[in-house]
């Protein structure tokens, strides 16, 4: 059976594919100064609805919450840092969206680069430090409860239709040349 880290790290894998595409398109923009509105709009859709709306919400509302409830076993410091990084990511996304709305290439590049650099580091920390800590430190009951909440989400808001739609978008963005 898939563990909490299997599930969340698989989502990271998809997020990193889009970040790679975002970095490529940003490098192209730096050279050509031509804004590919279609690409950036779709990347924003993915970042807002999948990376943040879906993945970060699962972390914040389920995993981090359970992690912090068990403060006796584990201190909460890594969670505060992770939350601060999610918030900083949202600021970069706003900058990217504002730049796109006003046709300002420099704003788009600053937002996209800030987001990409931050998220790559953030994902590395979660995959290598936070998730292993959760797998080791949380009791079997709590881990089962977290997995149960993940499955409930998969039956409602983040159903196979949602996942399928974003799987297509990931493919499309990754194929952008
Ligand atoms: Fe996170
Ligand atoms: Fe994450």
Short mmCIF file of N, CA, C and O in Angstrom, two decimals, residues 45-143:
data_model
loop_
_atom_site.label_atom_id
_atom_site.label_comp_id
_atom_site.label_asym_id
_atom_site.label_seq_id
_atom_site.Cartn_x
_atom_site.Cartn_y
_atom_site.Cartn_z
N UNK A 45 -2.49 28.14 -13.83
CA UNK A 45 -3.63 27.27 -13.51
C UNK A 45 -3.12 26.06 -12.72
O UNK A 45 -3.64 25.73 -11.65
N UNK A 46 -2.06 25.42 -13.22
CA UNK A 46 -1.51 24.25 -12.54
C UNK A 46 -0.99 24.61 -11.14
O UNK A 46 -1.29 23.92 -10.17
N UNK A 47 -0.23 25.70 -11.07
CA UNK A 47 0.39 26.06 -9.79
C UNK A 47 -0.69 26.40 -8.76
O UNK A 47 -0.63 25.96 -7.60
N UNK A 48 -1.71 27.17 -9.18
CA UNK A 48 -2.73 27.59 -8.23
C UNK A 48 -3.64 26.43 -7.81
O UNK A 48 -3.97 26.27 -6.65
N UNK A 49 -4.06 25.63 -8.79
CA UNK A 49 -5.07 24.62 -8.48
C UNK A 49 -4.49 23.26 -8.09
O UNK A 49 -5.09 22.57 -7.27
N UNK A 50 -3.37 22.89 -8.65
CA UNK A 50 -2.80 21.58 -8.32
C UNK A 50 -1.70 21.73 -7.25
O UNK A 50 -1.85 21.20 -6.15
N UNK A 51 -0.65 22.49 -7.56
CA UNK A 51 0.46 22.57 -6.60
C UNK A 51 0.00 23.18 -5.27
O UNK A 51 0.33 22.68 -4.20
N UNK A 52 -0.77 24.27 -5.36
CA UNK A 52 -1.19 24.93 -4.12
C UNK A 52 -2.54 24.41 -3.63
O UNK A 52 -2.65 23.92 -2.52
N UNK A 53 -3.55 24.49 -4.50
CA UNK A 53 -4.90 24.11 -4.09
C UNK A 53 -5.00 22.66 -3.65
O UNK A 53 -5.68 22.34 -2.67
N UNK A 54 -4.33 21.79 -4.34
CA UNK A 54 -4.42 20.36 -4.05
C UNK A 54 -3.28 19.89 -3.14
O UNK A 54 -3.50 19.52 -1.99
N UNK A 55 -2.04 19.98 -3.62
CA UNK A 55 -0.91 19.42 -2.86
C UNK A 55 -0.63 20.17 -1.54
O UNK A 55 -0.54 19.55 -0.48
N UNK A 56 -0.49 21.48 -1.62
CA UNK A 56 -0.20 22.22 -0.38
C UNK A 56 -1.34 22.13 0.60
O UNK A 56 -1.13 22.11 1.81
N UNK A 57 -2.56 22.06 0.09
CA UNK A 57 -3.70 21.95 1.01
C UNK A 57 -3.67 20.60 1.72
O UNK A 57 -4.00 20.52 2.91
N UNK A 58 -3.26 19.55 1.02
CA UNK A 58 -3.16 18.24 1.69
C UNK A 58 -2.11 18.29 2.79
O UNK A 58 -2.29 17.72 3.86
N UNK A 59 -1.02 18.99 2.52
CA UNK A 59 0.02 19.12 3.55
C UNK A 59 -0.50 19.96 4.72
O UNK A 59 -0.43 19.53 5.87
N UNK A 60 -1.02 21.14 4.39
CA UNK A 60 -1.39 22.07 5.46
C UNK A 60 -2.58 21.58 6.28
O UNK A 60 -2.59 21.67 7.49
N UNK A 61 -3.60 21.08 5.58
CA UNK A 61 -4.83 20.74 6.29
C UNK A 61 -4.83 19.34 6.85
O UNK A 61 -5.62 19.02 7.74
N UNK A 62 -3.98 18.48 6.35
CA UNK A 62 -3.98 17.10 6.85
C UNK A 62 -2.63 16.76 7.51
O UNK A 62 -2.55 16.62 8.72
N UNK A 63 -1.58 16.65 6.72
CA UNK A 63 -0.30 16.17 7.28
C UNK A 63 0.26 17.09 8.37
O UNK A 63 0.58 16.64 9.47
N UNK A 64 0.38 18.40 8.06
CA UNK A 64 1.00 19.30 9.04
C UNK A 64 0.17 19.38 10.31
O UNK A 64 0.68 19.47 11.41
N UNK A 65 -1.15 19.35 10.13
CA UNK A 65 -2.04 19.43 11.28
C UNK A 65 -1.84 18.23 12.22
O UNK A 65 -1.71 18.39 13.42
N UNK A 66 -1.78 17.06 11.63
CA UNK A 66 -1.57 15.85 12.45
C UNK A 66 -0.17 15.86 13.08
O UNK A 66 0.00 15.46 14.22
N UNK A 67 0.77 16.33 12.31
CA UNK A 67 2.16 16.43 12.77
C UNK A 67 2.22 17.31 14.03
O UNK A 67 2.83 16.96 15.03
N UNK A 68 1.54 18.46 13.97
CA UNK A 68 1.60 19.41 15.08
C UNK A 68 0.78 18.95 16.29
O UNK A 68 1.07 19.33 17.41
N UNK A 69 -0.24 18.14 16.05
CA UNK A 69 -1.04 17.61 17.16
C UNK A 69 -0.19 16.70 18.02
O UNK A 69 -0.50 16.44 19.17
N UNK A 70 0.88 16.18 17.43
CA UNK A 70 1.73 15.22 18.13
C UNK A 70 3.02 15.86 18.59
O UNK A 70 4.09 15.28 18.53
N UNK A 71 2.85 17.08 19.08
CA UNK A 71 4.01 17.86 19.49
C UNK A 71 4.85 17.16 20.54
O UNK A 71 6.05 17.39 20.62
N UNK A 72 4.21 16.34 21.36
CA UNK A 72 4.96 15.65 22.41
C UNK A 72 6.05 14.78 21.80
O UNK A 72 7.16 14.71 22.31
N UNK A 73 5.70 14.16 20.66
CA UNK A 73 6.68 13.29 20.01
C UNK A 73 7.64 14.07 19.12
O UNK A 73 8.77 13.70 18.94
N UNK A 74 7.12 15.15 18.51
CA UNK A 74 7.94 15.88 17.54
C UNK A 74 7.70 17.36 17.70
O UNK A 74 6.57 17.80 17.84
N UNK A 75 8.74 18.15 17.64
CA UNK A 75 8.50 19.59 17.75
C UNK A 75 8.03 20.13 16.40
O UNK A 75 8.24 19.52 15.36
N UNK A 76 7.38 21.27 16.45
CA UNK A 76 6.68 21.80 15.27
C UNK A 76 7.52 22.68 14.38
O UNK A 76 7.03 23.17 13.38
N UNK A 77 8.77 22.94 14.75
CA UNK A 77 9.56 23.90 14.00
C UNK A 77 9.60 23.69 12.49
O UNK A 77 9.45 24.66 11.75
N UNK A 78 9.81 22.47 12.01
CA UNK A 78 9.88 22.33 10.55
C UNK A 78 8.58 22.76 9.88
O UNK A 78 8.60 23.28 8.77
N UNK A 79 7.46 22.59 10.58
CA UNK A 79 6.17 22.94 9.99
C UNK A 79 6.06 24.45 9.78
O UNK A 79 5.61 24.91 8.73
N UNK A 80 6.49 25.20 10.79
CA UNK A 80 6.43 26.67 10.64
C UNK A 80 7.21 27.12 9.41
O UNK A 80 6.76 27.96 8.65
N UNK A 81 8.38 26.55 9.24
CA UNK A 81 9.23 26.90 8.10
C UNK A 81 8.54 26.50 6.78
O UNK A 81 8.52 27.27 5.82
N UNK A 82 7.94 25.32 6.75
CA UNK A 82 7.27 24.85 5.53
C UNK A 82 6.09 25.77 5.19
O UNK A 82 5.88 26.11 4.03
N UNK A 83 5.35 26.18 6.22
CA UNK A 83 4.20 27.08 5.99
C UNK A 83 4.68 28.42 5.46
O UNK A 83 4.07 28.99 4.54
N UNK A 84 5.78 28.92 6.03
CA UNK A 84 6.31 30.21 5.58
C UNK A 84 6.73 30.10 4.11
O UNK A 84 6.54 31.05 3.33
N UNK A 85 7.28 28.96 3.73
CA UNK A 85 7.70 28.78 2.33
C UNK A 85 6.49 28.68 1.40
O UNK A 85 6.51 29.21 0.29
N UNK A 86 5.42 28.03 1.84
CA UNK A 86 4.19 28.01 1.01
C UNK A 86 3.72 29.45 0.79
O UNK A 86 3.31 29.81 -0.32
N UNK A 87 3.76 30.26 1.84
CA UNK A 87 3.30 31.65 1.73
C UNK A 87 4.18 32.46 0.80
O UNK A 87 3.69 33.24 -0.02
N UNK A 88 5.49 32.28 0.92
CA UNK A 88 6.41 32.99 0.04
C UNK A 88 6.16 32.58 -1.42
O UNK A 88 6.15 33.41 -2.32
N UNK A 89 5.92 31.30 -1.63
CA UNK A 89 5.60 30.81 -2.97
C UNK A 89 4.38 31.54 -3.54
O UNK A 89 4.38 31.93 -4.71
N UNK A 90 3.38 31.74 -2.70
CA UNK A 90 2.16 32.43 -3.16
C UNK A 90 2.46 33.87 -3.57
O UNK A 90 1.86 34.41 -4.49
N UNK A 91 3.43 34.50 -2.89
CA UNK A 91 3.81 35.87 -3.27
C UNK A 91 4.45 35.89 -4.66
O UNK A 91 4.16 36.75 -5.47
N UNK A 92 5.31 34.91 -4.91
CA UNK A 92 5.94 34.84 -6.24
C UNK A 92 4.88 34.58 -7.33
O UNK A 92 4.97 35.11 -8.43
N UNK A 93 3.90 33.76 -7.00
CA UNK A 93 2.84 33.45 -7.97
C UNK A 93 2.04 34.71 -8.27
O UNK A 93 1.69 34.98 -9.43
N UNK A 94 1.78 35.52 -7.25
CA UNK A 94 1.06 36.79 -7.46
C UNK A 94 1.86 37.71 -8.36
O UNK A 94 1.31 38.38 -9.23
N UNK A 95 3.17 37.75 -8.13
CA UNK A 95 4.05 38.60 -8.94
C UNK A 95 4.02 38.13 -10.40
O UNK A 95 3.89 38.96 -11.32
N UNK A 96 4.08 36.83 -10.59
CA UNK A 96 4.02 36.27 -11.95
C UNK A 96 2.68 36.62 -12.61
O UNK A 96 2.65 37.07 -13.76
N UNK A 97 1.59 36.44 -11.88
CA UNK A 97 0.26 36.72 -12.44
C UNK A 97 0.10 38.20 -12.76
O UNK A 97 -0.45 38.57 -13.80
N UNK A 98 0.61 39.07 -11.88
CA UNK A 98 0.48 40.52 -12.11
C UNK A 98 1.31 40.91 -13.33
O UNK A 98 0.86 41.70 -14.17
N UNK A 99 2.51 40.36 -13.45
CA UNK A 99 3.36 40.65 -14.60
C UNK A 99 2.70 40.22 -15.90
O UNK A 99 2.75 40.92 -16.91
N UNK A 100 2.04 39.07 -15.83
CA UNK A 100 1.37 38.55 -17.03
C UNK A 100 0.19 39.44 -17.42
O UNK A 100 -0.02 39.74 -18.59
N UNK A 101 -0.55 39.90 -16.42
CA UNK A 101 -1.70 40.76 -16.69
C UNK A 101 -1.28 42.09 -17.30
O UNK A 101 -1.98 42.66 -18.12
N UNK A 102 -0.10 42.60 -16.88
CA UNK A 102 0.36 43.91 -17.36
C UNK A 102 1.40 43.81 -18.47
O UNK A 102 2.03 44.82 -18.81
N UNK A 103 1.63 42.62 -18.98
CA UNK A 103 2.65 42.43 -20.02
C UNK A 103 4.03 42.91 -19.62
O UNK A 103 4.74 43.53 -20.42
N UNK A 104 4.40 42.65 -18.36
CA UNK A 104 5.73 43.08 -17.91
C UNK A 104 6.64 41.85 -17.79
O UNK A 104 6.54 41.07 -16.84
N UNK A 105 7.52 41.71 -18.77
CA UNK A 105 8.37 40.51 -18.84
C UNK A 105 9.25 40.36 -17.60
O UNK A 105 9.43 39.26 -17.09
N UNK A 106 9.79 41.49 -17.08
CA UNK A 106 10.70 41.38 -15.93
C UNK A 106 9.98 40.87 -14.69
O UNK A 106 10.55 40.10 -13.91
N UNK A 107 8.72 41.30 -14.52
CA UNK A 107 7.94 40.83 -13.37
C UNK A 107 7.64 39.34 -13.51
O UNK A 107 7.69 38.59 -12.54
N UNK A 108 7.31 38.94 -14.73
CA UNK A 108 7.02 37.52 -14.97
C UNK A 108 8.26 36.69 -14.64
O UNK A 108 8.19 35.68 -13.94
N UNK A 109 9.41 37.14 -15.13
CA UNK A 109 10.65 36.39 -14.91
C UNK A 109 11.00 36.33 -13.43
O UNK A 109 11.39 35.28 -12.92
N UNK A 110 10.84 37.47 -12.73
CA UNK A 110 11.18 37.49 -11.30
C UNK A 110 10.27 36.54 -10.53
O UNK A 110 10.72 35.77 -9.67
N UNK A 111 8.97 36.58 -10.84
CA UNK A 111 8.03 35.71 -10.14
C UNK A 111 8.30 34.24 -10.45
O UNK A 111 8.34 33.40 -9.55
N UNK A 112 8.52 33.93 -11.71
CA UNK A 112 8.72 32.54 -12.13
C UNK A 112 10.02 31.98 -11.55
O UNK A 112 10.05 30.86 -11.04
N UNK A 113 11.08 32.78 -11.60
CA UNK A 113 12.37 32.29 -11.08
C UNK A 113 12.32 32.14 -9.56
O UNK A 113 12.83 31.17 -9.00
N UNK A 114 11.71 33.12 -8.90
CA UNK A 114 11.59 33.05 -7.44
C UNK A 114 10.82 31.80 -7.04
O UNK A 114 11.23 31.06 -6.14
N UNK A 115 9.72 31.56 -7.74
CA UNK A 115 8.88 30.40 -7.42
C UNK A 115 9.65 29.09 -7.68
O UNK A 115 9.66 28.20 -6.83
N UNK A 116 10.28 29.00 -8.83
CA UNK A 116 10.97 27.77 -9.20
C UNK A 116 12.09 27.45 -8.21
O UNK A 116 12.20 26.32 -7.73
N UNK A 117 12.90 28.44 -7.88
CA UNK A 117 14.03 28.20 -6.96
C UNK A 117 13.52 27.80 -5.58
O UNK A 117 14.02 26.86 -4.96
N UNK A 118 12.52 28.53 -5.11
CA UNK A 118 11.97 28.24 -3.79
C UNK A 118 11.38 26.83 -3.72
O UNK A 118 11.66 26.06 -2.80
N UNK A 119 10.54 26.50 -4.71
CA UNK A 119 9.84 25.21 -4.66
C UNK A 119 10.80 24.03 -4.79
O UNK A 119 10.60 23.00 -4.16
N UNK A 120 11.84 24.18 -5.60
CA UNK A 120 12.78 23.07 -5.74
C UNK A 120 13.45 22.77 -4.39
O UNK A 120 13.58 21.61 -4.00
N UNK A 121 13.83 23.82 -3.70
CA UNK A 121 14.45 23.62 -2.38
C UNK A 121 13.45 23.09 -1.37
O UNK A 121 13.77 22.20 -0.57
N UNK A 122 12.26 23.64 -1.43
CA UNK A 122 11.19 23.24 -0.50
C UNK A 122 10.86 21.74 -0.67
O UNK A 122 10.76 21.00 0.31
N UNK A 123 10.74 21.33 -1.90
CA UNK A 123 10.41 19.93 -2.20
C UNK A 123 11.54 19.02 -1.74
O UNK A 123 11.30 17.95 -1.17
N UNK A 124 12.78 19.46 -1.93
CA UNK A 124 13.92 18.66 -1.48
C UNK A 124 13.86 18.45 0.03
O UNK A 124 14.04 17.33 0.52
N UNK A 125 13.55 19.52 0.76
CA UNK A 125 13.48 19.41 2.23
C UNK A 125 12.35 18.48 2.67
O UNK A 125 12.52 17.69 3.59
N UNK A 126 11.21 18.60 2.00
CA UNK A 126 10.09 17.73 2.39
C UNK A 126 10.40 16.26 2.09
O UNK A 126 10.17 15.38 2.92
N UNK A 127 10.90 16.02 0.88
CA UNK A 127 11.18 14.63 0.49
C UNK A 127 12.25 13.99 1.40
O UNK A 127 12.17 12.81 1.71
N UNK A 128 13.25 14.78 1.77
CA UNK A 128 14.40 14.19 2.47
C UNK A 128 14.40 14.37 3.98
O UNK A 128 15.11 13.65 4.67
N UNK A 129 13.64 15.34 4.47
CA UNK A 129 13.65 15.56 5.93
C UNK A 129 12.26 15.39 6.53
O UNK A 129 12.03 14.55 7.39
N UNK A 130 11.31 16.20 6.04
CA UNK A 130 10.00 16.23 6.70
C UNK A 130 9.22 14.93 6.56
O UNK A 130 8.70 14.39 7.55
N UNK A 131 9.10 14.42 5.34
CA UNK A 131 8.30 13.20 5.16
C UNK A 131 8.92 12.01 5.92
O UNK A 131 8.20 11.27 6.58
N UNK A 132 10.26 11.83 5.81
CA UNK A 132 10.83 10.73 6.61
C UNK A 132 10.58 10.90 8.11
O UNK A 132 10.33 9.93 8.81
N UNK A 133 10.62 12.16 8.59
CA UNK A 133 10.33 12.40 10.02
C UNK A 133 8.92 11.97 10.36
O UNK A 133 8.66 11.37 11.41
N UNK A 134 7.98 12.30 9.47
CA UNK A 134 6.57 11.94 9.70
C UNK A 134 6.41 10.43 9.68
O UNK A 134 5.75 9.85 10.55
N UNK A 135 7.04 9.79 8.71
CA UNK A 135 6.91 8.32 8.61
C UNK A 135 7.48 7.64 9.85
O UNK A 135 6.94 6.65 10.32
N UNK A 136 8.56 8.21 10.38
CA UNK A 136 9.18 7.59 11.55
C UNK A 136 8.49 7.93 12.85
O UNK A 136 8.35 7.09 13.73
N UNK A 137 8.08 9.20 12.94
CA UNK A 137 7.60 9.69 14.24
C UNK A 137 6.12 9.52 14.51
O UNK A 137 5.71 9.47 15.67
N UNK A 138 5.31 9.45 13.47
CA UNK A 138 3.86 9.35 13.71
C UNK A 138 3.47 7.89 13.95
O UNK A 138 4.04 6.98 13.36
N UNK A 139 2.48 7.72 14.80
CA UNK A 139 2.03 6.36 15.12
C UNK A 139 1.30 5.77 13.92
O UNK A 139 0.83 6.49 13.03
N UNK A 140 1.17 4.44 13.90
CA UNK A 140 0.46 3.76 12.81
C UNK A 140 -0.98 4.27 12.71
O UNK A 140 -1.50 4.43 11.60
N UNK A 141 -1.61 4.57 13.85
CA UNK A 141 -3.00 5.05 13.84
C UNK A 141 -3.09 6.40 13.14
O UNK A 141 -3.99 6.62 12.33
N UNK A 142 -2.19 7.29 13.49
CA UNK A 142 -2.24 8.63 12.88
C UNK A 142 -1.95 8.54 11.39
O UNK A 142 -2.61 9.19 10.57
N UNK A 143 -1.00 7.71 11.03
CA UNK A 143 -0.67 7.58 9.60
C UNK A 143 -1.88 7.02 8.84
O UNK A 143 -2.19 7.49 7.74
#
